[in-house]
mmCIF file of C-alpha atoms and ligand atoms in Angstrom:
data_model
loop_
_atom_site.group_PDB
_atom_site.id
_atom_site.type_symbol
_atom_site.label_atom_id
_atom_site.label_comp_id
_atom_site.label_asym_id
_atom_site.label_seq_id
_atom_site.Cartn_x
_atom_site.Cartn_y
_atom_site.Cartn_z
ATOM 1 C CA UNK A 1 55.893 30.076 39.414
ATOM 2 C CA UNK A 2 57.027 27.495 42.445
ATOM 3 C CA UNK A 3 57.432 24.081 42.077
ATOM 4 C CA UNK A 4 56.112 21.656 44.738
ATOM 5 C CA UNK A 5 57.320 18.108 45.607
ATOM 6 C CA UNK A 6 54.055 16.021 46.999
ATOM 7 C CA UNK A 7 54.259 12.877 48.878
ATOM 8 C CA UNK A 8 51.901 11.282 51.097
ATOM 9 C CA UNK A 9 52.380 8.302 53.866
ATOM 10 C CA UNK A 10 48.359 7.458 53.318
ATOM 11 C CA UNK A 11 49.290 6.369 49.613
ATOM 12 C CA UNK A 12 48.629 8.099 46.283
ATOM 13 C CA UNK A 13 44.962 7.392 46.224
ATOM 14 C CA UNK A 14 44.816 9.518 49.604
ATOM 15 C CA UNK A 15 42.000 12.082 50.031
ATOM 16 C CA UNK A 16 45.011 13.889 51.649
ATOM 17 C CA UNK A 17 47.405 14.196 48.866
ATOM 18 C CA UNK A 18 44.485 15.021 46.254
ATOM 19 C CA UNK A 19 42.838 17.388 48.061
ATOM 20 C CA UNK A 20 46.591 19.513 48.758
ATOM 21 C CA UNK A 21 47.377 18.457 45.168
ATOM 22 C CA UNK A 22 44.702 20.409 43.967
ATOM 23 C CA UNK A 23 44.983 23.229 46.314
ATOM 24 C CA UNK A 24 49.094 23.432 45.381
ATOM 25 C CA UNK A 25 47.961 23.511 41.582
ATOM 26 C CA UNK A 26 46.685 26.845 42.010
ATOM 27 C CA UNK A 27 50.561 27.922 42.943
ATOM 28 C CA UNK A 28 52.435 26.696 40.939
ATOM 29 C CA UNK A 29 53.721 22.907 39.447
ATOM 30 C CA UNK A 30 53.120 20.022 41.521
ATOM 31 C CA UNK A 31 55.124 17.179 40.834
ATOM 32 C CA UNK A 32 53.438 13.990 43.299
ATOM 33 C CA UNK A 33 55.039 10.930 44.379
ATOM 34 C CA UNK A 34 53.662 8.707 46.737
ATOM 35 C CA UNK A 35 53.555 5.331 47.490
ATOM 36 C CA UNK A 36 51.309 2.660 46.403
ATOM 37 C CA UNK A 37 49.647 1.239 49.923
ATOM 38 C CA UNK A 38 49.118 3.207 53.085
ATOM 39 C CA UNK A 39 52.503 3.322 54.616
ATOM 40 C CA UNK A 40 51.604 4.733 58.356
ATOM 41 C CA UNK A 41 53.661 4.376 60.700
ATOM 42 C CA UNK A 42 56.510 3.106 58.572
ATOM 43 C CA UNK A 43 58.875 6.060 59.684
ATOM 44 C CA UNK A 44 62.051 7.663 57.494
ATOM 45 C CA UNK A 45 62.586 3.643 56.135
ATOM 46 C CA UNK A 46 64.335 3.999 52.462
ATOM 47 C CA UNK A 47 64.412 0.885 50.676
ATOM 48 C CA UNK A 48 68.078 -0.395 49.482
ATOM 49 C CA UNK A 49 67.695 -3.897 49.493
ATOM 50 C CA UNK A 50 65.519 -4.269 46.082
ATOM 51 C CA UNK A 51 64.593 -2.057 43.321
ATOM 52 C CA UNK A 52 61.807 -0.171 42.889
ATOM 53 C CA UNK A 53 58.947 0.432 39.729
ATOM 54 C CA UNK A 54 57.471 3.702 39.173
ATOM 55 C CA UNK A 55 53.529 3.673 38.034
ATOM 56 C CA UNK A 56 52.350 6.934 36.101
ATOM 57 C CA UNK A 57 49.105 7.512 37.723
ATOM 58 C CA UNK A 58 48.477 11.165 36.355
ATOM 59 C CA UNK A 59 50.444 14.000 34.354
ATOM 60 C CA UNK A 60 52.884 15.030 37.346
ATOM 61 C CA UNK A 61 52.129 12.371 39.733
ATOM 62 C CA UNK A 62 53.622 9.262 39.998
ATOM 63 C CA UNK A 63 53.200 6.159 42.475
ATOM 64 C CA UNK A 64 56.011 3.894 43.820
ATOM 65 C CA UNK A 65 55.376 0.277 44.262
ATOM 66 C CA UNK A 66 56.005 -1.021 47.235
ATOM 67 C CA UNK A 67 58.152 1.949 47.831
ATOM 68 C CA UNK A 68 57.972 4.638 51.089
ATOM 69 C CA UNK A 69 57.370 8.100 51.511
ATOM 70 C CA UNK A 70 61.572 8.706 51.475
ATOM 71 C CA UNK A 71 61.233 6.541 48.880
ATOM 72 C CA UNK A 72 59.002 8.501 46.928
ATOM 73 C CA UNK A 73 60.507 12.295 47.965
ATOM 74 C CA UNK A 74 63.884 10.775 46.730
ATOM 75 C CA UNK A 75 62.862 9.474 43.533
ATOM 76 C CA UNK A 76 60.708 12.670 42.746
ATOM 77 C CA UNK A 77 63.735 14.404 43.124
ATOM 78 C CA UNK A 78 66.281 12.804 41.009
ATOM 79 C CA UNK A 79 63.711 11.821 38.136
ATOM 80 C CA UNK A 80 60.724 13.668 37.910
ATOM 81 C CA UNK A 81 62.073 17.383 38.796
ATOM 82 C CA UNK A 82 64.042 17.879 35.445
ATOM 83 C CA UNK A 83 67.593 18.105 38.109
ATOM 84 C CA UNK A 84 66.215 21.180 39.441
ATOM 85 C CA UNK A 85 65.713 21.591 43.458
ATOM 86 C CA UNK A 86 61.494 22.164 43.911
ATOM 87 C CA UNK A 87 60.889 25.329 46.286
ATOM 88 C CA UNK A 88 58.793 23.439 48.715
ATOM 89 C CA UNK A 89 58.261 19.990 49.823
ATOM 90 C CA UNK A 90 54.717 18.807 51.107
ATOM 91 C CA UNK A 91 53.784 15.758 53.041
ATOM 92 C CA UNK A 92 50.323 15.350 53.784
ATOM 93 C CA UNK A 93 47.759 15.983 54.293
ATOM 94 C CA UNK A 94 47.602 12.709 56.861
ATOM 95 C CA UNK A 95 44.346 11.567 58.268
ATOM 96 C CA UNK A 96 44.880 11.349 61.267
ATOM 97 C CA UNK A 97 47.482 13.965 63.729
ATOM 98 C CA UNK A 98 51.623 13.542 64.199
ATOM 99 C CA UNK A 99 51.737 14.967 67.575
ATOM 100 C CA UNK A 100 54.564 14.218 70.236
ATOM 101 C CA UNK A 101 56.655 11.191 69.929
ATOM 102 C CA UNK A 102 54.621 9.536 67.558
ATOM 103 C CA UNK A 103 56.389 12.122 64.952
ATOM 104 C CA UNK A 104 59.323 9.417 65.415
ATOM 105 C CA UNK A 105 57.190 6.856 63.791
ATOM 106 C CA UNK A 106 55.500 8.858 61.072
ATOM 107 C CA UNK A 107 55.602 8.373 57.638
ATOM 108 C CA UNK A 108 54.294 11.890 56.895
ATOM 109 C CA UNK A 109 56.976 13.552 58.883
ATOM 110 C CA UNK A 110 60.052 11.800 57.979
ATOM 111 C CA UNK A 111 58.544 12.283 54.385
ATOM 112 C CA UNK A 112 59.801 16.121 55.049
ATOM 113 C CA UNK A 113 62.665 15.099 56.923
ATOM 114 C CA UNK A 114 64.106 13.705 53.650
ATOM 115 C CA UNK A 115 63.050 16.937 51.710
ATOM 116 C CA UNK A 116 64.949 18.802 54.589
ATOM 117 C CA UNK A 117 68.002 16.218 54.168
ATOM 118 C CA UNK A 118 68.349 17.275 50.319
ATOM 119 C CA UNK A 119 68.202 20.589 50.669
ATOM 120 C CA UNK A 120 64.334 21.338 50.082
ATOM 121 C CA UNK A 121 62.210 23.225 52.432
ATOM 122 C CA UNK A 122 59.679 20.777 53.528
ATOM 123 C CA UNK A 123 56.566 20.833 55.551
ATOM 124 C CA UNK A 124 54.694 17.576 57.068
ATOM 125 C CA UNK A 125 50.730 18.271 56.982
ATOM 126 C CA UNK A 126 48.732 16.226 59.342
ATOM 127 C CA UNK A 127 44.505 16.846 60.216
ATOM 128 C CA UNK A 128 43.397 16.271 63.891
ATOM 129 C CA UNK A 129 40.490 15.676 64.740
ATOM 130 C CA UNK A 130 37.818 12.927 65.922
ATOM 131 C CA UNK A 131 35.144 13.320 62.729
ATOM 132 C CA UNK A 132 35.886 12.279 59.570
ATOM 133 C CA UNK A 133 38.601 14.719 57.985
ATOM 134 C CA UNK A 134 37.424 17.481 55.762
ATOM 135 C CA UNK A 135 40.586 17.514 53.496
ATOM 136 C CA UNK A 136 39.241 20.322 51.146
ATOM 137 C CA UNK A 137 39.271 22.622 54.515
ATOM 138 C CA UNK A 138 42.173 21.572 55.909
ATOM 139 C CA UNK A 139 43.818 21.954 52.536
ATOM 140 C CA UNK A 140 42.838 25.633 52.334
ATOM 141 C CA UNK A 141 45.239 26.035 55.831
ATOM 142 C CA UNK A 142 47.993 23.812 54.209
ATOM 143 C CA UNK A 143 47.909 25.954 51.219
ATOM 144 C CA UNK A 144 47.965 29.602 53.420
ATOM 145 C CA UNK A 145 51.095 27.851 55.366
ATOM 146 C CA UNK A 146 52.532 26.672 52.020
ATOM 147 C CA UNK A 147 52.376 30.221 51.024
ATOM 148 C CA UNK A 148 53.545 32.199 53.765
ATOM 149 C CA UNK A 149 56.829 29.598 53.934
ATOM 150 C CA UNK A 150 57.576 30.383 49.831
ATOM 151 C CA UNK A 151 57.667 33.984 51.222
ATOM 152 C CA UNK A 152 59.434 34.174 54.296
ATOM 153 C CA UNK A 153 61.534 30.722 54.225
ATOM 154 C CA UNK A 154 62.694 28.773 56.866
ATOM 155 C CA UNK A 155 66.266 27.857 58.557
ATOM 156 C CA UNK A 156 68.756 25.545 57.122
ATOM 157 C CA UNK A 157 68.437 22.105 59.145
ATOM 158 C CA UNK A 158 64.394 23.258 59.797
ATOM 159 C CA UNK A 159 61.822 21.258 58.529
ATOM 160 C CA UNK A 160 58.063 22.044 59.824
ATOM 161 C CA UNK A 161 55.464 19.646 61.441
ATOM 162 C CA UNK A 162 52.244 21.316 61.026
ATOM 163 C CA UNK A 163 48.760 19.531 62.608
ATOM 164 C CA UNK A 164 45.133 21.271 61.325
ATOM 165 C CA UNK A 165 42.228 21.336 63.856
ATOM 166 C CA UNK A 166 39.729 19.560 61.590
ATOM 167 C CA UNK A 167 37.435 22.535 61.576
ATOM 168 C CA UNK A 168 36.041 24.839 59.247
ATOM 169 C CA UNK A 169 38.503 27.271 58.088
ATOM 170 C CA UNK A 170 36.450 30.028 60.068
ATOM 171 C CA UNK A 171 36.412 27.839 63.115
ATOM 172 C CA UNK A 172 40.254 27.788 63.416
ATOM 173 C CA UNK A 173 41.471 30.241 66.020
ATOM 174 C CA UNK A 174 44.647 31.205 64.570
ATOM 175 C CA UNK A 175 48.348 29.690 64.302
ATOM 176 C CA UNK A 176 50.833 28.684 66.974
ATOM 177 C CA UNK A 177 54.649 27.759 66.880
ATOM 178 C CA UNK A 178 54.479 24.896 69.510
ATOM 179 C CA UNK A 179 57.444 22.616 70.787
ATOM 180 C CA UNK A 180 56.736 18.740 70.386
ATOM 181 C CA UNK A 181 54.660 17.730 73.441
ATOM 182 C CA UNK A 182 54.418 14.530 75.114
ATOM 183 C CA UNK A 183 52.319 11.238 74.591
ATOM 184 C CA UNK A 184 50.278 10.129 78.001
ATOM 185 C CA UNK A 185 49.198 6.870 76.281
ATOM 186 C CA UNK A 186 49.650 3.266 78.137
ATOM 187 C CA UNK A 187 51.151 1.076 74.861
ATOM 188 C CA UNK A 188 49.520 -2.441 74.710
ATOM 189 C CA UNK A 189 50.379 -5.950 72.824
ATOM 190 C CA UNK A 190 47.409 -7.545 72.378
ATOM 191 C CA UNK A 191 47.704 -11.811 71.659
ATOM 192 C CA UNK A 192 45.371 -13.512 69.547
ATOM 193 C CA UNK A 193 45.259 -16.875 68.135
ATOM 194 C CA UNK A 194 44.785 -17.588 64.896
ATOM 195 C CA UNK A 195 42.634 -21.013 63.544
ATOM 196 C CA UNK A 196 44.749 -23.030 64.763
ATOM 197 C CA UNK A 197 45.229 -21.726 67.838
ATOM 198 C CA UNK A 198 49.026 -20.281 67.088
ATOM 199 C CA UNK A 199 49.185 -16.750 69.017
ATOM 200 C CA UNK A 200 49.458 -13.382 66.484
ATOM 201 C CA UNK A 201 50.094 -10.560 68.498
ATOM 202 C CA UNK A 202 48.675 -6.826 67.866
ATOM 203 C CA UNK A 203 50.770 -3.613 68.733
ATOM 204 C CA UNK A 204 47.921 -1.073 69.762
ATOM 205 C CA UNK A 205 47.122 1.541 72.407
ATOM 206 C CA UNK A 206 45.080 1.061 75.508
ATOM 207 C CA UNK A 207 44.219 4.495 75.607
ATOM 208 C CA UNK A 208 44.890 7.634 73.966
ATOM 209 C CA UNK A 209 45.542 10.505 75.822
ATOM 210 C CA UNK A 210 48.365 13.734 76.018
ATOM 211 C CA UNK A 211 50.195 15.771 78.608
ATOM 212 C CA UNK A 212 47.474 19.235 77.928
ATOM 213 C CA UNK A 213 51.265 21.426 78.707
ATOM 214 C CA UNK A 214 50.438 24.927 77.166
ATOM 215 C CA UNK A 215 52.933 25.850 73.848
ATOM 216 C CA UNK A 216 53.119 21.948 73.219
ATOM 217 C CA UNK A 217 51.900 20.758 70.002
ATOM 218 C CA UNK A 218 49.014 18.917 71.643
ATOM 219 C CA UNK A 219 47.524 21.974 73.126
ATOM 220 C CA UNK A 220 47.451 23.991 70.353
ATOM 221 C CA UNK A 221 45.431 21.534 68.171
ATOM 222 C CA UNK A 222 42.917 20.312 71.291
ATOM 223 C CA UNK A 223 42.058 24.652 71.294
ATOM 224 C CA UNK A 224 41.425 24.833 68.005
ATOM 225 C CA UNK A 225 45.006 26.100 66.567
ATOM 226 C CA UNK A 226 47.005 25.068 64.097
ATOM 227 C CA UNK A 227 50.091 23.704 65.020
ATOM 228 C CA UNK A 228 53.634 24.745 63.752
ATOM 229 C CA UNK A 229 56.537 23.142 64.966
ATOM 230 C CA UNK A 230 60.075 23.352 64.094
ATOM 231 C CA UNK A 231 62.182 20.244 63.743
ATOM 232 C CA UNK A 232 65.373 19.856 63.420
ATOM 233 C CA UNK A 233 67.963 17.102 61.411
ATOM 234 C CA UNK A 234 70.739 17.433 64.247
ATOM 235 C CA UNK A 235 68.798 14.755 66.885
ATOM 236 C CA UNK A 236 71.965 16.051 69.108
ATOM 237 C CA UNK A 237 70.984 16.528 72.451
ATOM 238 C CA UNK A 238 73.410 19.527 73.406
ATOM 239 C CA UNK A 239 72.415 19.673 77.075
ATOM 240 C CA UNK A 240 73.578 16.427 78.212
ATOM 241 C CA UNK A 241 76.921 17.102 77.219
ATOM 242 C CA UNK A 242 77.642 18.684 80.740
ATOM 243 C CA UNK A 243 76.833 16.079 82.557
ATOM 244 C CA UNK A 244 77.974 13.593 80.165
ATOM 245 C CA UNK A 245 81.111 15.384 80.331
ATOM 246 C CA UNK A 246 82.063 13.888 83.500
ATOM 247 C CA UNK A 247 81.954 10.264 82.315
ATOM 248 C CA UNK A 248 83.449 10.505 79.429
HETATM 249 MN MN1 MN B 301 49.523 8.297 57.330
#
């Protein structure tokens, strides 16, 4: 029987995490750590400046206060897993997609880049999709994907970012491995004042909107796909060493 590591960047009391908690019960054990508050956005931060409390929320699952999603993937694994390495790692599901370069920001993905750092197989889950998510549908892909990795594996260094149309499982038109597309989105600061008329400012997007290049991650989700990319820990970019070469 496998044993699953859970986080979640949306927080323990996520639709996301319950609804793949569930789903992953039906597997095997689940251990779930996640933390507290929705940490979006908040990227592969690990805290080492303070300590951190664990909160027993359930049998198996576990919240961290205050803590982040490599907060929570490294805790689960040196307290809660009994010393022994879990067979897959989950992040997810997030409401909400990790396409393109926002995968540099997200919480959900560098959740599984930490599994992938010690050694785990890991897999970021993420639901696109305009409507409200249906996580109990999207879970059902998760779970096939969760399945078909506990078979076959993945590379060393490989970690996956998967993105589920927010369909009905019959509605989904297959699975594609994609490569990371681009964003086509003008960034924004907005400035407000507050009461007193001292300026807050307000990082947001203008508009939304992607590069549609066919076998990028972005494609496959606007047709209806699900999304599979492989990442990788060495950020190395090996084809600028040629012409890097020459300066240095
Ligand atoms: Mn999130």
């Amino acid at each position: 029987m496998p044993t699953f590591l859970l986080t979640n960047d949306d927080g323990y009391f996520s639709e996301g995490i319950r609804a793949l908690r569930e789903e992953l019960k039906s597997l095997g054990r689940v251990v779930a750590v996640a933390p507290d508050r929705n940490l979006s956005g908040v990227g592969h931060a690990l805290t080492f400046s303070q300590p951190l409390r664990v909160r027993r929320v359930e049998e198996d699952f576990w919240t961290v206060i205050g803590g982040t999603p490599a907060d929570c993937v490294h805790l689960g694994y040196y307290l809660f897993l009994d010393g022994k390495k879990p067979d897959l790692l989950c992040s997810g599901i997030n409401e909400g997609p990790n396409l393109g370069e926002d995968i540099t920001y997200s919480g959900t993905v560098s959740g599984a880049m930490e599994g992938r750092i010690l050694g785990i197989p890991s897999v970021a889950f993420s639901a696109f999709g305009r409507d409200e998510v249906d996580f109990r549908e999207t879970a059902k892909v998760a779970k096939e994907i969760a399945l078909k990795v506990l078979e076959g594996g993945i590379p060393e260094d490989t970690y996956l970012n998967v993105n589920i149309p927010n369909l009905p499982r019959e509605e989904i038109r297959g699975f594609l491995l994609t490569r990371q597309g681009r964003r086509a989105y003008k960034e924004k600061v907005l400035k407000l004042l507050d009461p007193s008329g001292r300026p807050l400012y307000w990082i947001t997007a203008e508009e939304f909107g992607w590069h549609l290049e066919e076998g990028t991650d972005y494609w496959a989700v606007y047709h209806g796909f699900v999304s599979i990319t492989p990442l990788q820990l060495d950020l190395t970019n090996y084809k600028a060493f040629e012409k890097l070469r020459t300066k240095f």
